[in-house]
mmCIF file of N, CA and C in Angstrom:
data_model
loop_
_atom_site.group_PDB
_atom_site.id
_atom_site.type_symbol
_atom_site.label_atom_id
_atom_site.label_comp_id
_atom_site.label_asym_id
_atom_site.label_seq_id
_atom_site.Cartn_x
_atom_site.Cartn_y
_atom_site.Cartn_z
ATOM 1 N N MET A 1 -74.035 66.886 -153.342
ATOM 2 C CA MET A 1 -75.246 65.966 -153.946
ATOM 3 C C MET A 1 -74.804 65.050 -155.094
ATOM 4 N N ARG A 2 -74.327 66.144 -156.268
ATOM 5 C CA ARG A 2 -73.529 65.591 -157.250
ATOM 6 C C ARG A 2 -72.934 64.421 -157.242
ATOM 7 N N THR A 3 -71.966 64.460 -156.259
ATOM 8 C CA THR A 3 -70.944 63.277 -156.136
ATOM 9 C C THR A 3 -71.589 61.948 -155.588
ATOM 10 N N GLN A 4 -72.936 62.048 -155.105
ATOM 11 C CA GLN A 4 -73.432 60.722 -154.748
ATOM 12 C C GLN A 4 -74.007 60.144 -156.062
ATOM 13 N N GLY A 5 -74.501 61.167 -156.945
ATOM 14 C CA GLY A 5 -75.481 60.293 -157.937
ATOM 15 C C GLY A 5 -74.416 59.800 -158.831
ATOM 16 N N ARG A 6 -73.138 60.106 -158.803
ATOM 17 C CA ARG A 6 -72.566 59.067 -159.804
ATOM 18 C C ARG A 6 -72.280 57.943 -159.480
ATOM 19 N N PRO A 7 -71.606 57.838 -158.001
ATOM 20 C CA PRO A 7 -71.528 56.271 -157.601
ATOM 21 C C PRO A 7 -73.047 55.212 -158.110
ATOM 22 N N ARG A 8 -74.196 56.113 -157.786
ATOM 23 C CA ARG A 8 -75.261 55.382 -157.774
ATOM 24 C C ARG A 8 -75.512 54.976 -159.046
ATOM 25 N N ALA A 9 -75.562 55.813 -160.058
ATOM 26 C CA ALA A 9 -75.829 55.557 -161.536
ATOM 27 C C ALA A 9 -74.727 54.629 -161.844
ATOM 28 N N ARG A 10 -73.309 54.724 -161.732
ATOM 29 C CA ARG A 10 -72.433 53.632 -162.070
ATOM 30 C C ARG A 10 -73.132 52.463 -161.584
ATOM 31 N N LEU A 11 -73.263 52.447 -160.198
ATOM 32 C CA LEU A 11 -73.865 50.793 -159.719
ATOM 33 C C LEU A 11 -75.193 50.445 -160.425
ATOM 34 N N VAL A 12 -76.164 51.451 -160.624
ATOM 35 C CA VAL A 12 -77.239 50.984 -161.691
ATOM 36 C C VAL A 12 -76.810 50.508 -163.147
ATOM 37 N N LEU A 13 -76.288 51.434 -163.588
ATOM 38 C CA LEU A 13 -75.532 50.789 -165.016
ATOM 39 C C LEU A 13 -75.258 49.449 -164.897
ATOM 40 N N SER A 14 -73.839 49.133 -164.035
ATOM 41 C CA SER A 14 -73.498 48.003 -164.191
ATOM 42 C C SER A 14 -74.529 46.946 -163.643
ATOM 43 N N GLY A 15 -75.457 46.954 -162.742
ATOM 44 C CA GLY A 15 -75.895 46.102 -162.401
ATOM 45 C C GLY A 15 -77.134 45.473 -163.800
ATOM 46 N N ALA A 16 -77.440 46.833 -164.340
ATOM 47 C CA ALA A 16 -78.212 46.774 -165.769
ATOM 48 C C ALA A 16 -77.293 45.770 -166.894
ATOM 49 N N LEU A 17 -76.319 46.026 -166.956
ATOM 50 C CA LEU A 17 -75.322 45.526 -167.993
ATOM 51 C C LEU A 17 -75.300 43.763 -167.438
ATOM 52 N N ALA A 18 -74.942 43.747 -166.238
ATOM 53 C CA ALA A 18 -74.813 42.508 -165.471
ATOM 54 C C ALA A 18 -76.143 41.587 -165.777
ATOM 55 N N VAL A 19 -77.021 41.788 -165.636
ATOM 56 C CA VAL A 19 -78.615 41.867 -166.189
ATOM 57 C C VAL A 19 -78.852 41.198 -167.678
ATOM 58 N N ALA A 20 -78.421 42.295 -168.320
ATOM 59 C CA ALA A 20 -78.422 42.132 -169.695
ATOM 60 C C ALA A 20 -77.606 41.116 -170.287
ATOM 61 N N ALA A 21 -76.226 40.964 -169.692
ATOM 62 C CA ALA A 21 -75.361 39.708 -170.017
ATOM 63 C C ALA A 21 -76.070 38.231 -169.830
ATOM 64 N N VAL A 22 -76.551 38.232 -168.519
ATOM 65 C CA VAL A 22 -77.363 36.856 -167.935
ATOM 66 C C VAL A 22 -78.540 36.686 -169.063
ATOM 67 N N LEU A 23 -79.273 37.850 -169.346
ATOM 68 C CA LEU A 23 -80.604 37.388 -170.229
ATOM 69 C C LEU A 23 -80.366 37.333 -171.620
ATOM 70 N N THR A 24 -78.980 37.642 -171.981
ATOM 71 C CA THR A 24 -78.510 37.373 -173.315
ATOM 72 C C THR A 24 -77.510 36.228 -173.714
ATOM 73 N N GLY A 25 -77.292 35.654 -172.626
ATOM 74 C CA GLY A 25 -76.442 34.482 -172.316
ATOM 75 C C GLY A 25 -75.210 34.788 -172.316
ATOM 76 N N CYS A 26 -74.537 35.826 -172.223
ATOM 77 C CA CYS A 26 -73.255 36.406 -172.645
ATOM 78 C C CYS A 26 -72.658 35.486 -171.431
ATOM 79 N N ASP A 27 -70.907 35.205 -171.786
ATOM 80 C CA ASP A 27 -70.408 34.359 -170.556
ATOM 81 C C ASP A 27 -69.382 35.144 -170.547
ATOM 82 N N ASP A 28 -68.564 35.353 -169.063
ATOM 83 C CA ASP A 28 -67.813 35.997 -168.581
ATOM 84 C C ASP A 28 -66.203 35.540 -169.524
ATOM 85 N N GLY A 29 -66.510 33.885 -170.002
ATOM 86 C CA GLY A 29 -65.124 33.801 -170.675
ATOM 87 C C GLY A 29 -63.914 32.736 -169.482
ATOM 88 N N HIS A 30 -64.664 32.817 -168.377
ATOM 89 C CA HIS A 30 -63.950 32.125 -167.609
ATOM 90 C C HIS A 30 -63.774 30.944 -167.719
ATOM 91 N N VAL A 31 -62.338 30.515 -167.756
ATOM 92 C CA VAL A 31 -62.238 28.904 -167.824
ATOM 93 C C VAL A 31 -61.660 28.280 -166.764
ATOM 94 N N GLU A 32 -62.127 27.013 -166.338
ATOM 95 C CA GLU A 32 -61.486 26.337 -165.243
ATOM 96 C C GLU A 32 -60.102 25.887 -165.300
ATOM 97 N N PRO A 33 -59.538 25.546 -164.239
ATOM 98 C CA PRO A 33 -58.090 25.368 -164.341
ATOM 99 C C PRO A 33 -58.252 23.927 -165.076
ATOM 100 N N SER A 34 -58.844 23.107 -165.378
ATOM 101 C CA SER A 34 -58.634 22.050 -165.742
ATOM 102 C C SER A 34 -58.490 22.258 -167.382
ATOM 103 N N GLY A 35 -58.931 23.419 -167.834
ATOM 104 C CA GLY A 35 -59.164 23.770 -168.957
ATOM 105 C C GLY A 35 -60.590 23.457 -169.473
ATOM 106 N N ALA A 36 -61.369 23.077 -168.774
ATOM 107 C CA ALA A 36 -63.029 22.891 -169.348
ATOM 108 C C ALA A 36 -63.650 23.976 -169.030
ATOM 109 N N ALA A 37 -64.640 24.166 -170.015
ATOM 110 C CA ALA A 37 -65.334 25.606 -169.830
ATOM 111 C C ALA A 37 -66.490 25.510 -168.772
ATOM 112 N N THR A 38 -66.512 26.892 -168.245
ATOM 113 C CA THR A 38 -67.620 26.674 -167.198
ATOM 114 C C THR A 38 -69.136 26.105 -167.788
ATOM 115 N N PRO A 39 -69.736 25.724 -166.566
ATOM 116 C CA PRO A 39 -71.245 24.988 -167.281
ATOM 117 C C PRO A 39 -71.912 26.086 -168.093
ATOM 118 N N ALA A 40 -72.006 27.191 -168.160
ATOM 119 C CA ALA A 40 -72.525 28.174 -168.953
ATOM 120 C C ALA A 40 -72.312 28.465 -170.464
ATOM 121 N N ALA A 41 -70.883 27.770 -170.417
ATOM 122 C CA ALA A 41 -70.211 27.684 -171.919
ATOM 123 C C ALA A 41 -70.231 26.415 -172.499
ATOM 124 N N SER A 42 -70.663 25.228 -171.529
ATOM 125 C CA SER A 42 -70.838 23.797 -172.383
ATOM 126 C C SER A 42 -71.854 23.593 -172.793
ATOM 127 N N SER A 43 -71.774 22.560 -173.654
ATOM 128 C CA SER A 43 -73.157 22.489 -174.166
ATOM 129 C C SER A 43 -74.025 21.065 -173.571
ATOM 130 N N VAL A 44 -73.839 21.136 -172.195
ATOM 131 C CA VAL A 44 -74.216 19.985 -171.217
ATOM 132 C C VAL A 44 -75.826 20.259 -171.489
ATOM 133 N N ASN A 45 -76.920 21.319 -171.575
ATOM 134 C CA ASN A 45 -78.122 21.545 -171.987
ATOM 135 C C ASN A 45 -78.615 21.390 -173.089
ATOM 136 N N SER A 46 -77.693 21.378 -174.246
ATOM 137 C CA SER A 46 -77.764 21.364 -175.680
ATOM 138 C C SER A 46 -78.563 20.057 -175.960
ATOM 139 N N PRO A 47 -79.510 20.127 -177.078
ATOM 140 C CA PRO A 47 -80.074 18.734 -177.112
ATOM 141 C C PRO A 47 -79.191 18.513 -178.462
ATOM 142 N N SER A 48 -79.139 17.273 -178.580
ATOM 143 C CA SER A 48 -78.153 16.776 -179.545
ATOM 144 C C SER A 48 -79.104 16.839 -180.902
ATOM 145 N N PRO A 49 -78.802 17.325 -182.244
ATOM 146 C CA PRO A 49 -79.401 17.402 -183.341
ATOM 147 C C PRO A 49 -79.954 16.006 -184.167
ATOM 148 N N HIS A 50 -80.732 16.425 -184.542
ATOM 149 C CA HIS A 50 -81.688 14.953 -185.335
ATOM 150 C C HIS A 50 -82.295 15.253 -186.789
ATOM 151 N N VAL A 51 -81.547 14.562 -187.273
ATOM 152 C CA VAL A 51 -82.008 14.928 -188.629
ATOM 153 C C VAL A 51 -83.177 14.121 -189.308
ATOM 154 N N THR A 52 -84.421 14.183 -189.484
ATOM 155 C CA THR A 52 -85.513 13.700 -189.929
ATOM 156 C C THR A 52 -85.399 12.918 -191.221
ATOM 157 N N SER A 53 -85.387 11.638 -191.190
ATOM 158 C CA SER A 53 -85.111 10.919 -192.432
ATOM 159 C C SER A 53 -86.260 10.687 -193.282
ATOM 160 N N PRO A 54 -86.367 10.881 -194.862
ATOM 161 C CA PRO A 54 -87.211 10.886 -195.594
ATOM 162 C C PRO A 54 -88.561 9.624 -195.199
ATOM 163 N N THR A 55 -88.114 8.519 -194.658
ATOM 164 C CA THR A 55 -89.420 7.815 -194.359
ATOM 165 C C THR A 55 -89.847 8.279 -193.069
ATOM 166 N N GLU A 56 -89.597 9.103 -192.203
ATOM 167 C CA GLU A 56 -89.753 9.591 -191.157
ATOM 168 C C GLU A 56 -91.075 10.646 -191.660
ATOM 169 N N LEU A 57 -90.278 11.633 -192.197
ATOM 170 C CA LEU A 57 -90.897 12.863 -192.897
ATOM 171 C C LEU A 57 -92.602 12.397 -193.605
ATOM 172 N N CYS A 58 -92.206 11.154 -194.526
ATOM 173 C CA CYS A 58 -93.213 10.616 -195.363
ATOM 174 C C CYS A 58 -94.158 10.371 -194.264
ATOM 175 N N THR A 59 -94.052 9.699 -192.914
ATOM 176 C CA THR A 59 -94.998 8.831 -192.109
ATOM 177 C C THR A 59 -95.338 9.958 -191.574
ATOM 178 N N HIS A 60 -94.811 11.161 -191.308
ATOM 179 C CA HIS A 60 -95.465 12.595 -190.444
ATOM 180 C C HIS A 60 -96.618 12.774 -191.426
ATOM 181 N N LEU A 61 -95.985 13.270 -192.377
ATOM 182 C CA LEU A 61 -97.202 13.558 -193.572
ATOM 183 C C LEU A 61 -98.334 12.901 -193.877
ATOM 184 N N VAL A 62 -98.231 11.901 -194.108
ATOM 185 C CA VAL A 62 -99.039 10.918 -194.488
ATOM 186 C C VAL A 62 -100.436 10.847 -193.106
ATOM 187 N N THR A 63 -99.733 10.537 -191.968
ATOM 188 C CA THR A 63 -100.332 10.413 -190.919
ATOM 189 C C THR A 63 -101.216 11.527 -190.699
ATOM 190 N N TYR A 64 -100.663 12.690 -190.605
ATOM 191 C CA TYR A 64 -101.213 14.029 -190.359
ATOM 192 C C TYR A 64 -102.549 14.156 -191.418
ATOM 193 N N TRP A 65 -102.123 14.083 -192.934
ATOM 194 C CA TRP A 65 -103.368 14.309 -193.583
ATOM 195 C C TRP A 65 -104.668 13.311 -193.747
ATOM 196 N N ALA A 66 -103.741 11.819 -193.420
ATOM 197 C CA ALA A 66 -105.278 10.765 -193.532
ATOM 198 C C ALA A 66 -105.922 11.413 -191.688
ATOM 199 N N GLN A 67 -105.461 11.912 -190.702
ATOM 200 C CA GLN A 67 -106.185 12.079 -189.951
ATOM 201 C C GLN A 67 -107.299 13.351 -190.117
ATOM 202 N N GLN A 68 -106.565 14.499 -190.994
ATOM 203 C CA GLN A 68 -107.095 15.781 -191.443
ATOM 204 C C GLN A 68 -108.441 14.968 -192.076
ATOM 205 N N GLU A 69 -108.513 14.258 -193.271
ATOM 206 C CA GLU A 69 -109.327 13.582 -194.087
ATOM 207 C C GLU A 69 -110.544 13.119 -193.173
ATOM 208 N N LEU A 70 -109.882 12.040 -192.333
ATOM 209 C CA LEU A 70 -111.125 11.258 -191.735
ATOM 210 C C LEU A 70 -111.845 12.279 -190.753
ATOM 211 N N ASP A 71 -111.042 13.293 -189.735
ATOM 212 C CA ASP A 71 -111.672 13.987 -188.955
ATOM 213 C C ASP A 71 -112.779 14.790 -189.636
ATOM 214 N N GLN A 72 -112.340 15.418 -190.789
ATOM 215 C CA GLN A 72 -113.167 16.407 -191.258
ATOM 216 C C GLN A 72 -114.492 15.635 -192.243
ATOM 217 N N GLY A 73 -114.443 14.259 -192.504
ATOM 218 C CA GLY A 73 -115.185 13.556 -193.116
ATOM 219 C C GLY A 73 -115.048 13.833 -194.477
ATOM 220 N N LYS A 74 -115.094 15.178 -194.993
ATOM 221 C CA LYS A 74 -115.192 15.622 -196.585
ATOM 222 C C LYS A 74 -113.845 15.896 -197.266
ATOM 223 N N GLY A 75 -113.009 15.956 -196.545
ATOM 224 C CA GLY A 75 -111.492 16.060 -196.720
ATOM 225 C C GLY A 75 -111.306 17.641 -196.865
ATOM 226 N N SER A 76 -110.150 18.159 -197.216
ATOM 227 C CA SER A 76 -109.531 19.137 -196.831
ATOM 228 C C SER A 76 -109.463 20.076 -198.097
ATOM 229 N N GLY A 77 -109.970 19.553 -199.167
ATOM 230 C CA GLY A 77 -109.953 20.576 -200.475
ATOM 231 C C GLY A 77 -108.596 21.055 -201.041
ATOM 232 N N LEU A 78 -107.768 20.365 -200.606
ATOM 233 C CA LEU A 78 -106.415 20.645 -201.218
ATOM 234 C C LEU A 78 -105.930 19.514 -201.961
ATOM 235 N N ASP A 79 -105.226 19.869 -203.081
ATOM 236 C CA ASP A 79 -104.896 18.697 -203.811
ATOM 237 C C ASP A 79 -103.300 18.365 -203.229
ATOM 238 N N TYR A 80 -102.712 16.984 -203.858
ATOM 239 C CA TYR A 80 -101.480 16.443 -202.978
ATOM 240 C C TYR A 80 -100.480 17.671 -202.942
ATOM 241 N N GLN A 81 -100.368 18.370 -203.955
ATOM 242 C CA GLN A 81 -99.166 19.366 -203.814
ATOM 243 C C GLN A 81 -99.537 20.268 -202.743
ATOM 244 N N GLU A 82 -100.731 21.034 -202.230
ATOM 245 C CA GLU A 82 -100.782 21.839 -201.474
ATOM 246 C C GLU A 82 -100.727 21.158 -200.233
ATOM 247 N N LYS A 83 -100.857 20.002 -200.062
ATOM 248 C CA LYS A 83 -100.363 19.260 -198.850
ATOM 249 C C LYS A 83 -98.801 18.998 -198.559
ATOM 250 N N GLY A 84 -98.313 19.051 -199.522
ATOM 251 C CA GLY A 84 -96.574 19.021 -199.252
ATOM 252 C C GLY A 84 -96.474 17.739 -199.890
ATOM 253 N N LEU A 85 -97.193 16.946 -200.393
ATOM 254 C CA LEU A 85 -96.703 15.604 -200.694
ATOM 255 C C LEU A 85 -96.504 15.236 -202.171
ATOM 256 N N SER A 86 -95.716 14.170 -202.514
ATOM 257 C CA SER A 86 -95.272 13.958 -203.664
ATOM 258 C C SER A 86 -96.354 12.939 -204.191
ATOM 259 N N ASP A 87 -96.062 12.590 -205.525
ATOM 260 C CA ASP A 87 -97.203 11.703 -206.037
ATOM 261 C C ASP A 87 -97.105 10.219 -205.409
ATOM 262 N N GLY A 88 -95.957 9.820 -205.146
ATOM 263 C CA GLY A 88 -95.882 8.861 -204.327
ATOM 264 C C GLY A 88 -96.270 8.771 -203.067
ATOM 265 N N GLN A 89 -96.116 9.992 -202.339
ATOM 266 C CA GLN A 89 -96.667 9.886 -200.892
ATOM 267 C C GLN A 89 -97.923 10.036 -200.948
ATOM 268 N N ASN A 90 -98.542 10.774 -202.021
ATOM 269 C CA ASN A 90 -100.256 10.633 -202.208
ATOM 270 C C ASN A 90 -100.763 9.278 -202.639
ATOM 271 N N ALA A 91 -99.851 8.580 -203.177
ATOM 272 C CA ALA A 91 -100.458 7.237 -203.137
ATOM 273 C C ALA A 91 -100.541 6.467 -202.051
ATOM 274 N N ILE A 92 -99.590 6.495 -201.174
ATOM 275 C CA ILE A 92 -99.565 5.937 -199.709
ATOM 276 C C ILE A 92 -100.797 6.369 -198.984
ATOM 277 N N LEU A 93 -101.100 7.617 -198.824
ATOM 278 C CA LEU A 93 -102.206 8.620 -198.227
ATOM 279 C C LEU A 93 -103.641 7.755 -198.780
ATOM 280 N N LEU A 94 -103.703 7.677 -200.257
ATOM 281 C CA LEU A 94 -104.757 7.238 -200.548
ATOM 282 C C LEU A 94 -105.225 5.750 -200.239
ATOM 283 N N THR A 95 -104.204 5.012 -200.148
ATOM 284 C CA THR A 95 -104.044 3.805 -199.940
ATOM 285 C C THR A 95 -104.473 3.465 -198.394
ATOM 286 N N THR A 96 -103.809 4.607 -197.529
ATOM 287 C CA THR A 96 -104.107 4.398 -195.905
ATOM 288 C C THR A 96 -105.369 4.785 -195.368
ATOM 289 N N LEU A 97 -105.812 6.021 -196.409
ATOM 290 C CA LEU A 97 -107.252 6.174 -196.211
ATOM 291 C C LEU A 97 -108.269 5.191 -196.265
ATOM 292 N N ALA A 98 -108.063 4.552 -197.579
ATOM 293 C CA ALA A 98 -109.135 3.407 -197.734
ATOM 294 C C ALA A 98 -108.955 2.390 -196.836
ATOM 295 N N ALA A 99 -107.927 2.012 -196.154
ATOM 296 C CA ALA A 99 -107.590 1.020 -195.342
ATOM 297 C C ALA A 99 -108.240 1.340 -193.613
ATOM 298 N N ALA A 100 -108.361 2.758 -193.545
ATOM 299 C CA ALA A 100 -108.401 3.501 -192.413
ATOM 300 C C ALA A 100 -110.047 3.554 -192.370
ATOM 301 N N ARG A 101 -110.634 3.899 -193.310
ATOM 302 C CA ARG A 101 -112.005 4.008 -193.666
ATOM 303 C C ARG A 101 -112.824 2.949 -193.338
ATOM 304 N N ARG A 102 -112.132 1.627 -193.898
ATOM 305 C CA ARG A 102 -112.511 0.312 -193.894
ATOM 306 C C ARG A 102 -112.687 -0.074 -192.321
ATOM 307 N N GLU A 103 -111.324 0.069 -191.621
ATOM 308 C CA GLU A 103 -111.321 -0.418 -190.274
ATOM 309 C C GLU A 103 -112.157 0.328 -189.429
ATOM 310 N N ARG A 104 -112.343 1.657 -189.440
ATOM 311 C CA ARG A 104 -113.162 2.603 -188.684
ATOM 312 C C ARG A 104 -114.771 2.080 -189.013
ATOM 313 N N ALA A 105 -115.203 1.804 -190.107
ATOM 314 C CA ALA A 105 -116.496 0.985 -190.271
ATOM 315 C C ALA A 105 -116.877 -0.224 -189.454
ATOM 316 N N ALA A 106 -115.816 -0.991 -189.522
ATOM 317 C CA ALA A 106 -115.695 -2.394 -188.933
ATOM 318 C C ALA A 106 -115.633 -2.184 -187.327
ATOM 319 N N HIS A 107 -114.633 -1.229 -186.902
ATOM 320 C CA HIS A 107 -114.082 -1.588 -185.231
ATOM 321 C C HIS A 107 -114.008 -0.425 -184.925
ATOM 322 N N GLY A 108 -114.466 0.558 -185.181
ATOM 323 C CA GLY A 108 -114.609 2.005 -184.882
ATOM 324 C C GLY A 108 -113.407 3.022 -184.963
ATOM 325 N N ALA A 109 -113.096 4.184 -184.322
ATOM 326 C CA ALA A 109 -112.430 5.110 -184.784
ATOM 327 C C ALA A 109 -111.116 4.937 -184.351
ATOM 328 N N ALA A 110 -110.862 4.606 -183.033
ATOM 329 C CA ALA A 110 -109.745 4.235 -182.706
ATOM 330 C C ALA A 110 -108.933 2.842 -183.445
ATOM 331 N N ALA A 111 -109.442 1.775 -184.000
ATOM 332 C CA ALA A 111 -108.957 1.220 -184.824
ATOM 333 C C ALA A 111 -108.424 1.449 -186.274
ATOM 334 N N GLY A 112 -109.424 2.598 -186.708
ATOM 335 C CA GLY A 112 -108.912 3.020 -187.922
ATOM 336 C C GLY A 112 -107.696 3.724 -187.343
ATOM 337 N N ASP A 113 -107.605 4.705 -186.280
ATOM 338 C CA ASP A 113 -106.502 5.430 -186.192
ATOM 339 C C ASP A 113 -105.163 4.486 -186.220
ATOM 340 N N ARG A 114 -105.122 3.527 -185.649
ATOM 341 C CA ARG A 114 -103.980 2.543 -185.294
ATOM 342 C C ARG A 114 -103.855 2.143 -187.004
ATOM 343 N N VAL A 115 -104.688 1.714 -187.503
ATOM 344 C CA VAL A 115 -104.414 1.572 -188.889
ATOM 345 C C VAL A 115 -103.608 2.499 -189.950
ATOM 346 N N ILE A 116 -103.895 3.677 -189.292
ATOM 347 C CA ILE A 116 -103.242 4.862 -190.201
ATOM 348 C C ILE A 116 -101.946 4.941 -189.641
ATOM 349 N N GLY A 117 -101.543 4.921 -188.543
ATOM 350 C CA GLY A 117 -100.199 4.747 -188.465
ATOM 351 C C GLY A 117 -99.346 3.645 -188.658
ATOM 352 N N GLN A 118 -99.931 2.561 -188.711
ATOM 353 C CA GLN A 118 -99.239 0.994 -189.460
ATOM 354 C C GLN A 118 -99.064 1.192 -190.795
ATOM 355 N N SER A 119 -100.145 1.730 -191.511
ATOM 356 C CA SER A 119 -100.105 1.836 -192.765
ATOM 357 C C SER A 119 -99.266 2.785 -193.904
ATOM 358 N N ALA A 120 -99.353 3.916 -192.754
ATOM 359 C CA ALA A 120 -98.372 5.092 -193.429
ATOM 360 C C ALA A 120 -96.998 4.549 -192.968
ATOM 361 N N GLN A 121 -96.642 4.266 -191.753
ATOM 362 C CA GLN A 121 -95.278 3.699 -191.743
ATOM 363 C C GLN A 121 -94.715 2.514 -192.689
ATOM 364 N N ARG A 122 -95.793 1.844 -192.801
ATOM 365 C CA ARG A 122 -95.154 0.646 -193.728
ATOM 366 C C ARG A 122 -95.248 0.854 -195.404
ATOM 367 N N GLY A 123 -95.967 1.727 -195.759
ATOM 368 C CA GLY A 123 -95.948 2.619 -197.108
ATOM 369 C C GLY A 123 -94.845 3.178 -197.419
ATOM 370 N N CYS A 124 -94.445 4.189 -196.253
ATOM 371 C CA CYS A 124 -93.557 5.220 -196.319
ATOM 372 C C CYS A 124 -91.824 4.358 -196.312
ATOM 373 N N ALA A 125 -92.082 3.468 -195.475
ATOM 374 C CA ALA A 125 -90.587 2.525 -195.301
ATOM 375 C C ALA A 125 -90.271 1.608 -196.603
ATOM 376 N N GLU A 126 -91.601 1.087 -197.239
ATOM 377 C CA GLU A 126 -91.191 0.581 -198.538
ATOM 378 C C GLU A 126 -90.849 1.699 -199.640
ATOM 379 N N ARG A 127 -91.389 2.758 -199.602
ATOM 380 C CA ARG A 127 -91.134 3.750 -200.692
ATOM 381 C C ARG A 127 -89.987 4.244 -200.670
ATOM 382 N N TYR A 128 -88.805 4.515 -199.568
ATOM 383 C CA TYR A 128 -87.921 4.926 -199.499
ATOM 384 C C TYR A 128 -86.686 3.876 -198.630
ATOM 385 N N ARG A 129 -87.175 2.575 -199.094
ATOM 386 C CA ARG A 129 -86.211 1.617 -198.578
ATOM 387 C C ARG A 129 -84.619 1.429 -199.259
ATOM 388 N N ASN A 130 -85.182 2.027 -200.556
ATOM 389 C CA ASN A 130 -83.546 2.280 -201.439
ATOM 390 C C ASN A 130 -83.347 3.332 -201.417
ATOM 391 N N GLY A 131 -83.532 4.659 -200.929
ATOM 392 C CA GLY A 131 -83.307 5.807 -201.197
ATOM 393 C C GLY A 131 -84.560 6.930 -201.552
ATOM 394 N N THR A 132 -83.867 7.920 -202.079
ATOM 395 C CA THR A 132 -84.673 9.090 -202.028
ATOM 396 C C THR A 132 -84.640 9.363 -203.658
ATOM 397 N N PRO A 133 -85.338 10.135 -204.378
ATOM 398 C CA PRO A 133 -85.641 10.035 -205.819
ATOM 399 C C PRO A 133 -84.133 10.827 -206.355
ATOM 400 N N THR A 134 -83.221 11.557 -205.094
ATOM 401 C CA THR A 134 -82.018 11.760 -205.820
ATOM 402 C C THR A 134 -81.047 11.079 -205.341
ATOM 403 N N THR A 135 -80.977 9.950 -204.655
ATOM 404 C CA THR A 135 -80.003 9.001 -204.107
ATOM 405 C C THR A 135 -80.724 7.660 -204.891
ATOM 406 N N GLY A 136 -79.465 6.666 -204.266
ATOM 407 C CA GLY A 136 -80.214 5.271 -204.460
ATOM 408 C C GLY A 136 -80.590 4.928 -205.947
ATOM 409 N N PRO A 137 -81.629 3.727 -205.934
ATOM 410 C CA PRO A 137 -81.857 3.392 -207.583
ATOM 411 C C PRO A 137 -82.157 4.769 -208.786
ATOM 412 N N TRP A 138 -82.725 5.795 -207.934
ATOM 413 C CA TRP A 138 -83.160 6.912 -208.774
ATOM 414 C C TRP A 138 -82.052 7.557 -209.167
ATOM 415 N N ALA A 139 -80.841 7.728 -208.763
ATOM 416 C CA ALA A 139 -79.575 8.378 -208.979
ATOM 417 C C ALA A 139 -79.058 8.165 -210.356
ATOM 418 N N GLN A 140 -78.916 9.027 -211.224
ATOM 419 C CA GLN A 140 -78.093 8.994 -212.470
ATOM 420 C C GLN A 140 -76.812 8.092 -212.176
ATOM 421 N N THR A 141 -76.425 6.943 -212.729
ATOM 422 C CA THR A 141 -75.369 6.322 -212.346
ATOM 423 C C THR A 141 -74.178 6.391 -213.550
ATOM 424 N N LYS A 142 -74.503 6.991 -214.414
ATOM 425 C CA LYS A 142 -73.558 6.802 -215.769
ATOM 426 C C LYS A 142 -73.821 8.290 -216.391
ATOM 427 N N LEU A 143 -72.697 9.216 -216.498
ATOM 428 C CA LEU A 143 -72.940 10.228 -217.492
ATOM 429 C C LEU A 143 -73.116 10.471 -218.704
ATOM 430 N N PRO A 144 -74.105 10.881 -219.439
ATOM 431 C CA PRO A 144 -74.102 10.686 -220.787
ATOM 432 C C PRO A 144 -72.749 11.067 -221.530
ATOM 433 N N THR A 145 -72.507 9.927 -222.814
ATOM 434 C CA THR A 145 -71.528 10.202 -223.388
ATOM 435 C C THR A 145 -71.773 11.574 -224.559
ATOM 436 N N PRO A 146 -70.608 12.357 -224.686
ATOM 437 C CA PRO A 146 -71.023 13.476 -225.329
ATOM 438 C C PRO A 146 -70.659 12.727 -226.843
ATOM 439 N N THR A 147 -71.237 13.505 -227.873
ATOM 440 C CA THR A 147 -71.244 13.007 -229.069
ATOM 441 C C THR A 147 -70.354 13.797 -229.682
ATOM 442 N N ARG A 148 -69.689 13.164 -230.740
ATOM 443 C CA ARG A 148 -68.436 14.115 -231.208
ATOM 444 C C ARG A 148 -68.964 14.367 -232.935
ATOM 445 N N SER A 149 -68.825 15.841 -233.191
ATOM 446 C CA SER A 149 -69.165 15.602 -234.688
ATOM 447 C C SER A 149 -67.992 16.085 -235.525
ATOM 448 N N SER A 150 -67.869 15.652 -236.441
ATOM 449 C CA SER A 150 -66.525 15.610 -237.347
ATOM 450 C C SER A 150 -66.943 16.504 -238.585
#
């Protein structure tokens, strides 16, 4: 009886290892004759990376906070830094909120929401058209000249 248990235990163990390898994404290292990797090892299903631009990030933040402010009616009670906004982004938010409130009063909530998206996009595109505070016109273009003491 003991000899029958060992093959079964080995079979169960090898099955468990195979399942673990599949669940953890392990590859058997098999390479196709053409030199191409197997589909499991290729990046066919991998999404391409996307780097969020400063304009996109600004637009997302301003749109989010403008909708929060308008939906809650009285504001979040957070200051602009607690919202993750810079001073410039906060200025865009305040301009966007004023325009959206006027549009909502005149034409309803849906019209106000459209203004939020348009105003945030326009304001952020303008703010970052020449770069960010560490690039473009804000970057230091000339190193300070050291002074000589004689």
